[in-house]
Coordinates of C-alpha atoms in Angstrom, one line a residue:
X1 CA -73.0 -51.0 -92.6
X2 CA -73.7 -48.7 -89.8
X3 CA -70.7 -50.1 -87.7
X4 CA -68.5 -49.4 -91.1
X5 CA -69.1 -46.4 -91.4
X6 CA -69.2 -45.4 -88.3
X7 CA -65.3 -47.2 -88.2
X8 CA -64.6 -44.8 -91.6
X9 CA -65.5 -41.8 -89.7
X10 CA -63.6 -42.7 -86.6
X11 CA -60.5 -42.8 -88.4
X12 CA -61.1 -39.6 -90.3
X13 CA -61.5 -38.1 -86.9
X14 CA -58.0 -39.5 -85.6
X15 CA -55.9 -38.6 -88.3
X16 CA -57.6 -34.7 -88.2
X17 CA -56.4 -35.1 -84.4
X18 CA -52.9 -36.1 -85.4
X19 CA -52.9 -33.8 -88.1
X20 CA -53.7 -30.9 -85.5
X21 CA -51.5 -32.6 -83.0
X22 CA -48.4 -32.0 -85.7
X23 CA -49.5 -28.8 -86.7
X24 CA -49.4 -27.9 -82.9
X25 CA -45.6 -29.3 -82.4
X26 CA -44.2 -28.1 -85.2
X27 CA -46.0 -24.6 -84.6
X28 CA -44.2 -25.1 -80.9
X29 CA -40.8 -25.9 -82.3
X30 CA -40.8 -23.5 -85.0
X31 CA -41.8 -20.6 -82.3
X32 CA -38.7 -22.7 -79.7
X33 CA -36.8 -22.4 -82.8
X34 CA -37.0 -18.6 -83.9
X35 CA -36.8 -17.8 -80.0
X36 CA -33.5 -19.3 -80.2
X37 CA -32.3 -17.6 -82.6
X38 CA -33.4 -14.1 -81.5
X39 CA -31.5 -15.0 -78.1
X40 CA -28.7 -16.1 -79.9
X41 CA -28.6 -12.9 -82.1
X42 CA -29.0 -11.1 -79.1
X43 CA -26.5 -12.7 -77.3
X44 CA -23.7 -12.3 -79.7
X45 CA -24.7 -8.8 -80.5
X46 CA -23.8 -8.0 -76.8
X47 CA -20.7 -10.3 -76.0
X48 CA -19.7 -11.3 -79.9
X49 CA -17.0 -8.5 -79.3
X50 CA -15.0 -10.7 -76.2
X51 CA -11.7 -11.1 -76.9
X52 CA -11.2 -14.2 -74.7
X53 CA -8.0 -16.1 -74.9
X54 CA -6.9 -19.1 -74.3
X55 CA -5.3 -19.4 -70.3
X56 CA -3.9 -22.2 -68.6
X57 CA -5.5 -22.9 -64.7
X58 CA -2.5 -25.2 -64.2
X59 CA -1.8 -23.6 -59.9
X60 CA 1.8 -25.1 -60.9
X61 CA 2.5 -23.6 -63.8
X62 CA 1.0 -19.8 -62.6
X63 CA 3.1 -20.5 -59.6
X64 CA 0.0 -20.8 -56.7
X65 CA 1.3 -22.7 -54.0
X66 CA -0.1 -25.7 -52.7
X67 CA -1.0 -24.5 -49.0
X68 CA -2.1 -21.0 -50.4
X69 CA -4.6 -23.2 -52.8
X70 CA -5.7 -25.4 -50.0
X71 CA -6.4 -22.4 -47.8
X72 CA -8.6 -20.0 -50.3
X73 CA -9.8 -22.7 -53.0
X74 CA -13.1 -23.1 -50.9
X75 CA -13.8 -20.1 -50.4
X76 CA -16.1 -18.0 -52.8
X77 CA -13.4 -15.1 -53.8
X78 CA -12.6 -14.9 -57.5
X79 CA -9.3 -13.0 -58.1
X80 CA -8.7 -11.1 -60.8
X81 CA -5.5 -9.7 -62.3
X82 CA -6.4 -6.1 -63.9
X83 CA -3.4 -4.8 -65.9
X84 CA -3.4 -1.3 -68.0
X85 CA -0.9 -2.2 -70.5
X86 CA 1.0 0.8 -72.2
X87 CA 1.5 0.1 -75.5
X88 CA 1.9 3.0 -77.8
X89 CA 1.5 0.0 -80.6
X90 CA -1.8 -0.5 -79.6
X91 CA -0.7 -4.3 -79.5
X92 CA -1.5 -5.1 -76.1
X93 CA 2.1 -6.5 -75.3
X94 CA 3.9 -3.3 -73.4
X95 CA 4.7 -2.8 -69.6
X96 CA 1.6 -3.2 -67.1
X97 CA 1.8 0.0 -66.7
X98 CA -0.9 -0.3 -63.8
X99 CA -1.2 -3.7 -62.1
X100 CA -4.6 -4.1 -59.8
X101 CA -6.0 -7.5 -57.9
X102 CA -9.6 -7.2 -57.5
X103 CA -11.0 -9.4 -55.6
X104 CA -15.5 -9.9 -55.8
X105 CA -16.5 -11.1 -52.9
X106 CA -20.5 -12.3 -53.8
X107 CA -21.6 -13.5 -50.9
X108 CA -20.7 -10.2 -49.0
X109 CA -21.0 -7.8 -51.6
X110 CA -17.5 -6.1 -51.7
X111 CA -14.4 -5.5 -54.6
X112 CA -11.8 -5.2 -53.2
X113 CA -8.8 -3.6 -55.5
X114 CA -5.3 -3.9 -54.5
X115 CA -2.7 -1.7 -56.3
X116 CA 1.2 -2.7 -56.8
X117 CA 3.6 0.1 -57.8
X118 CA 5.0 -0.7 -60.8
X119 CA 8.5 -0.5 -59.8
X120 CA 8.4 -3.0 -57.1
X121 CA 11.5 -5.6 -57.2
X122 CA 10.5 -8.6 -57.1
X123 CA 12.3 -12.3 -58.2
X124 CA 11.0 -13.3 -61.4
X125 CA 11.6 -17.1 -61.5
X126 CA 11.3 -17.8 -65.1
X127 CA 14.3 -15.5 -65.8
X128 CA 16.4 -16.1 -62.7
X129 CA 16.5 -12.6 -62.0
X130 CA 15.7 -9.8 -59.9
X131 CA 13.4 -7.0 -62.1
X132 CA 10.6 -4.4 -61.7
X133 CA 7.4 -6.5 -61.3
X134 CA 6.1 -4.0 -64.5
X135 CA 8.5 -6.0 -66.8
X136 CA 7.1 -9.5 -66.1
X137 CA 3.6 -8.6 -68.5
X138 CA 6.2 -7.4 -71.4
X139 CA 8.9 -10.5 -70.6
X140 CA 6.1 -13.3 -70.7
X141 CA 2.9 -11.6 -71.0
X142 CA 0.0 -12.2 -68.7
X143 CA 0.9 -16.1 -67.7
X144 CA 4.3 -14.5 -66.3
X145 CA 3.0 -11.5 -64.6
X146 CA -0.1 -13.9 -62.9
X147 CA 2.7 -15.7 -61.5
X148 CA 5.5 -13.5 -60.6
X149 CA 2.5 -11.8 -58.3
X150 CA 1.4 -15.3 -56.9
X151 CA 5.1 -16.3 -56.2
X152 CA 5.7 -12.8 -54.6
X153 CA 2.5 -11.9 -52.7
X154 CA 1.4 -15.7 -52.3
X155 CA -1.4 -15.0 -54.0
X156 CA -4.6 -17.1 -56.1
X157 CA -4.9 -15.6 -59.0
X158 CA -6.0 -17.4 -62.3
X159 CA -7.4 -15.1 -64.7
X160 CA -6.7 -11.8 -65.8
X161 CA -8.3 -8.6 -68.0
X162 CA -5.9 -6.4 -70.0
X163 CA -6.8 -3.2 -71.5
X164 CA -4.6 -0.6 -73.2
X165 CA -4.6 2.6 -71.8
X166 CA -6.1 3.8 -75.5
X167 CA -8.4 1.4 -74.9
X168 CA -9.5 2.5 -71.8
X169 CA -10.9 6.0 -73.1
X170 CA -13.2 4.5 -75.0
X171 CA -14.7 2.1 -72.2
X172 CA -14.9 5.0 -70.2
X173 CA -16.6 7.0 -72.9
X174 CA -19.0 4.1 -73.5
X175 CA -19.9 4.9 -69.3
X176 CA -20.7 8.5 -70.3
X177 CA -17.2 9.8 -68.7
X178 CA -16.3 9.8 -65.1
X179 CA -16.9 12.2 -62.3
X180 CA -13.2 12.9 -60.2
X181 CA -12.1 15.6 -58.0
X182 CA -9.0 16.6 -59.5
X183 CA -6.6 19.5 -57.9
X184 CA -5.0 22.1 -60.1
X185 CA -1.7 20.5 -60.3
X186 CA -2.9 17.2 -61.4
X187 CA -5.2 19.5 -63.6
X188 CA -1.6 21.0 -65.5
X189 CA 0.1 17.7 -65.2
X190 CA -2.7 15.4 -67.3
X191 CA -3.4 18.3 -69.7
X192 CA 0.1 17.8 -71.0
X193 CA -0.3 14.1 -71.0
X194 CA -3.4 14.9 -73.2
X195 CA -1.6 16.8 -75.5
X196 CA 1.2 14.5 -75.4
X197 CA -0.9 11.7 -76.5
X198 CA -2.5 14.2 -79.6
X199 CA -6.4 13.4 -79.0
X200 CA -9.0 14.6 -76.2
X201 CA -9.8 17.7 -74.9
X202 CA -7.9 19.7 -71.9
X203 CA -9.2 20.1 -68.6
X204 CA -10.5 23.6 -68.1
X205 CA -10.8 23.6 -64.2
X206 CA -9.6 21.7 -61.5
X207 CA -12.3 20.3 -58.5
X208 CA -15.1 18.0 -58.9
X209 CA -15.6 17.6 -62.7
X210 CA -17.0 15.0 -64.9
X211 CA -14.0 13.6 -67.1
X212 CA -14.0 11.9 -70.6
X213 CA -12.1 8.7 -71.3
X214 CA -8.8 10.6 -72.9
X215 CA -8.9 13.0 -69.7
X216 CA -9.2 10.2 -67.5
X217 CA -6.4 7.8 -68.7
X218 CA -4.4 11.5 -68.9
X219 CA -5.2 11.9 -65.2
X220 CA -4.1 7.6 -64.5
X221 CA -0.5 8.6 -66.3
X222 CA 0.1 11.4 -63.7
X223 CA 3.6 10.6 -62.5
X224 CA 5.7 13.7 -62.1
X225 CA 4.5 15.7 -59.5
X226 CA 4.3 13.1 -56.4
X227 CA 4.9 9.5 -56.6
X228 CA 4.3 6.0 -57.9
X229 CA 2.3 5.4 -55.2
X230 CA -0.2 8.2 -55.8
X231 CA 0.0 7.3 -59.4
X232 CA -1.5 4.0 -58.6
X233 CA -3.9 5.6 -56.1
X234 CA -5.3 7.3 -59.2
X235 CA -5.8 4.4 -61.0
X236 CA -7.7 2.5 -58.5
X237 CA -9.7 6.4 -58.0
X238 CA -10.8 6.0 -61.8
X239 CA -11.7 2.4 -61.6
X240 CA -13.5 3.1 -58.3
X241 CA -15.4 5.9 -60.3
X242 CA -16.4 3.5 -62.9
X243 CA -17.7 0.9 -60.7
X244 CA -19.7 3.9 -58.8
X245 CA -21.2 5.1 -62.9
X246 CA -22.1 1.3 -62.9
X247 CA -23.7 0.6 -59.9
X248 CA -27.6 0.3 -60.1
X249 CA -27.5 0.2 -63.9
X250 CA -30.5 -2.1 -65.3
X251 CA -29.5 -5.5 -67.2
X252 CA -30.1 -4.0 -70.4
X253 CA -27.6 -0.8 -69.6
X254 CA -25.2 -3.3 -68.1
X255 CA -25.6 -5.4 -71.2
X256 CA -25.1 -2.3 -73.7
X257 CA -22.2 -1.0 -71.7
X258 CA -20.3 -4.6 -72.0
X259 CA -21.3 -4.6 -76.0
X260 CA -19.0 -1.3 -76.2
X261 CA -16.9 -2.6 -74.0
X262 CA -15.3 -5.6 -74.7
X263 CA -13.7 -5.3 -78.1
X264 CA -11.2 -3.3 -76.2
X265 CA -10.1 -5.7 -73.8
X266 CA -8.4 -9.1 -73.5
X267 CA -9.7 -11.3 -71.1
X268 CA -9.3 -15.2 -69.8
X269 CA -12.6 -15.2 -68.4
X270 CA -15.4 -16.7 -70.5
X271 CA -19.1 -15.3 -71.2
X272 CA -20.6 -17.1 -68.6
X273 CA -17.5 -15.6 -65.6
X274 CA -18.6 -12.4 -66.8
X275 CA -22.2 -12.5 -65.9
X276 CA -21.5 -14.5 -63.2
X277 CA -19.7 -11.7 -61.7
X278 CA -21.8 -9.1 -62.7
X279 CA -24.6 -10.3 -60.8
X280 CA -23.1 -8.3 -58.0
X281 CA -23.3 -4.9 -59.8
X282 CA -27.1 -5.3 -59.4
X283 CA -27.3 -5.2 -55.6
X284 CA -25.6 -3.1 -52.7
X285 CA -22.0 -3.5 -53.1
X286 CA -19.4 -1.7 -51.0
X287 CA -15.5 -1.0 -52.4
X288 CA -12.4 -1.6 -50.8
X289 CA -9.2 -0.4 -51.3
X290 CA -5.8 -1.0 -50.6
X291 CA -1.7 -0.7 -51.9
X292 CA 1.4 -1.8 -51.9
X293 CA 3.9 -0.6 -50.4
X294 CA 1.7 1.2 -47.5
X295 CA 2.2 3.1 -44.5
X296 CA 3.5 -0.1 -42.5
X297 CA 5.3 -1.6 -45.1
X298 CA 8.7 -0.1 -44.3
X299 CA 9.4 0.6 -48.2
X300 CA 12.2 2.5 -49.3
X301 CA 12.9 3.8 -52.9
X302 CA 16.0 4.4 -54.9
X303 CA 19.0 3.3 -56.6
X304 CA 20.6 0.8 -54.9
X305 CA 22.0 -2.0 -56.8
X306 CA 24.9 -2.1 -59.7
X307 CA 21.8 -2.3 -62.6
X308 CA 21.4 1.7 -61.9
X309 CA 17.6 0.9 -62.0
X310 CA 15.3 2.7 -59.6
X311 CA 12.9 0.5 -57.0
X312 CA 10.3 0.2 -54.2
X313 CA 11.9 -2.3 -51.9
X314 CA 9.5 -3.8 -48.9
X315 CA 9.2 -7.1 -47.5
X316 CA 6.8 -9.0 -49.4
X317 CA 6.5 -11.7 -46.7
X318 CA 4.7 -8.7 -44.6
X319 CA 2.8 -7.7 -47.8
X320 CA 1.7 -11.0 -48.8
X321 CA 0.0 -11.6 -44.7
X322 CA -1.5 -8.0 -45.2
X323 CA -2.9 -8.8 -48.9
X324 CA -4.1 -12.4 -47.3
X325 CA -6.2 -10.3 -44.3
X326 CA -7.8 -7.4 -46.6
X327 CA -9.2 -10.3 -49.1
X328 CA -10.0 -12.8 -47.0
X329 CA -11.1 -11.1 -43.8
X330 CA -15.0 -11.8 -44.1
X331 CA -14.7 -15.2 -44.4

């Protein structure tokens, strides 16, 4: 009897044990679970916004060359094709209007941001033709502009972030505005593209001054009073000044400024690019810039051809062994 009972109470005892033993694994999966689901929230209340599209990493089809691949494929330089489309449509599909390579070098801790005038001939081999390299992005989009660059600078270039110049106000704004040194005629000439474009505020002074996203893109469409040239020097001046707002930012600033952030863009890069590459914003990282065409790129710029159109002519043979140095130089 005793051994019976004893038996009876045995069992009682093993199934309280598995009873707890369930309680405790469903308690630990329920907890796994609804941690899971904050993250996810989380997540996609930060990045939900990413327009990311679709982009082929065929090297043939975006025109990389095969000894241009086998030279830089190892080495750990992304390249990134930034173009500031204007569309007055707000569709995304206009001129690149500003054309930039940067170039995030992790294991040294550098962008580097390489401008192309916009009016730079160049062969576009889809259409057979000679053209400015700004009509490529509105002929075939980003797929022909990625490869028009890689066919004329020799380039490695696979992915690609557009934003309209609207667009770009408000992912300035989202930084808090940027801080430029302006002089008093680039003061005049992007007050009247302000006004021009009907929102923002003018500029009261010129010197040092903290600008908001309208005043900024109105300073990136100066145009008049110098040259292409110093157009795209401003661009790669108000990129430079929102890297500069960015730097030292804690993840959770980083994260909120992306949230605002990426409903106005179009990118190929996934989520998981984009926090791989922001990885360098959170230690010392140095900038670099550089343009085309240059001091020693023997350009000239005019009207010289029977289609009446006005270009920057250089040799791009020269251009594409200067891009190849200033990227690759560290490594």
């Amino acid at each position: 009897m005793a051994r019976g009972t004893r038996f009876k109470r045995d069992i009682s005892g093993e199934k309280k044990k598995m009873a707890l033993s369930w309680k405790i694994t469903i308690s630990i999966l329920s907890f796994i679970l609804i941690l899971l689901i904050v993250v996810i929230s989380i997540f996609f209340y930060y990045f939900g916004g990413l327009r990311t599209v679709p982009f082929t990493q065929d090297s043939d089809v975006l025109g990389i060359e095969q000894q241009v691949e086998e030279i830089t494929g190892d080495i750990d330089i992304t390249n990134i094709a930034l173009f500031g489309v204007d569309s007055r449509e707000h569709d995304d599909t206009g001129r690149s209007d500003a054309l930039l390579i940067m170039s995030v070098d992790k294991v040294h801790g550098k962008i580097k941001l390489t401008s192309i005038a916009r009016d730079t001939r160049v062969y576009l081999s889809d259409r057979g033709s000679y053209d400015k390299i700004t009509h490529a992005y509105a002929y075939g989009g980003p797929e022909m502009s990625i490869k028009t660059i890689n066919q004329n600078f020799k380039t490695n270039i696979k992915e690609y972030v557009t934003v309209n110049f609207d667009q770009l106000a408000t992912v300035i704004n989202a930084l808090g505005g940027v801080t430029i040194t302006i002089t008093e005629a680039e003061r005049v000439s992007a007050n009247e593209n302000i006004a021009a474009l009907g929102t923002g505020t003018l500029i009261q002074r010129s010197g040092t001054v903290l600008l908001t996203g309208e005043q900024a893109v109105g300073y990136s469409r100066i145009r008049k009073i110098d040259s292409d040239s110093m157009r795209a020097q401003r661009q790669r001046t108000v990129l430079n000044a929102m890297f500069e707002k960015l730097k030292g930012r804690s993840l959770l600033e980083y994260a909120d400024f992306v949230r605002q952030m990426l409903p106005n863009v179009e990118t190929s890069l996934n989520y998981g690019d984009l926090m791989g590459l922001a990885t360098i914003m959170f230690g010392s990282i140095t900038m670099e810039q550089m343009a085309f065409p240059n001091d020693n790129s023997n350009a000239r710029g005019g009207i010289f051809y029977s289609d009446g159109v006005w270009y920057y002519e250089y040799d791009l043979d020269v251009a594409a062994k200067q891009l190849h140095q200033f990227i690759y130089e560290d490594n």
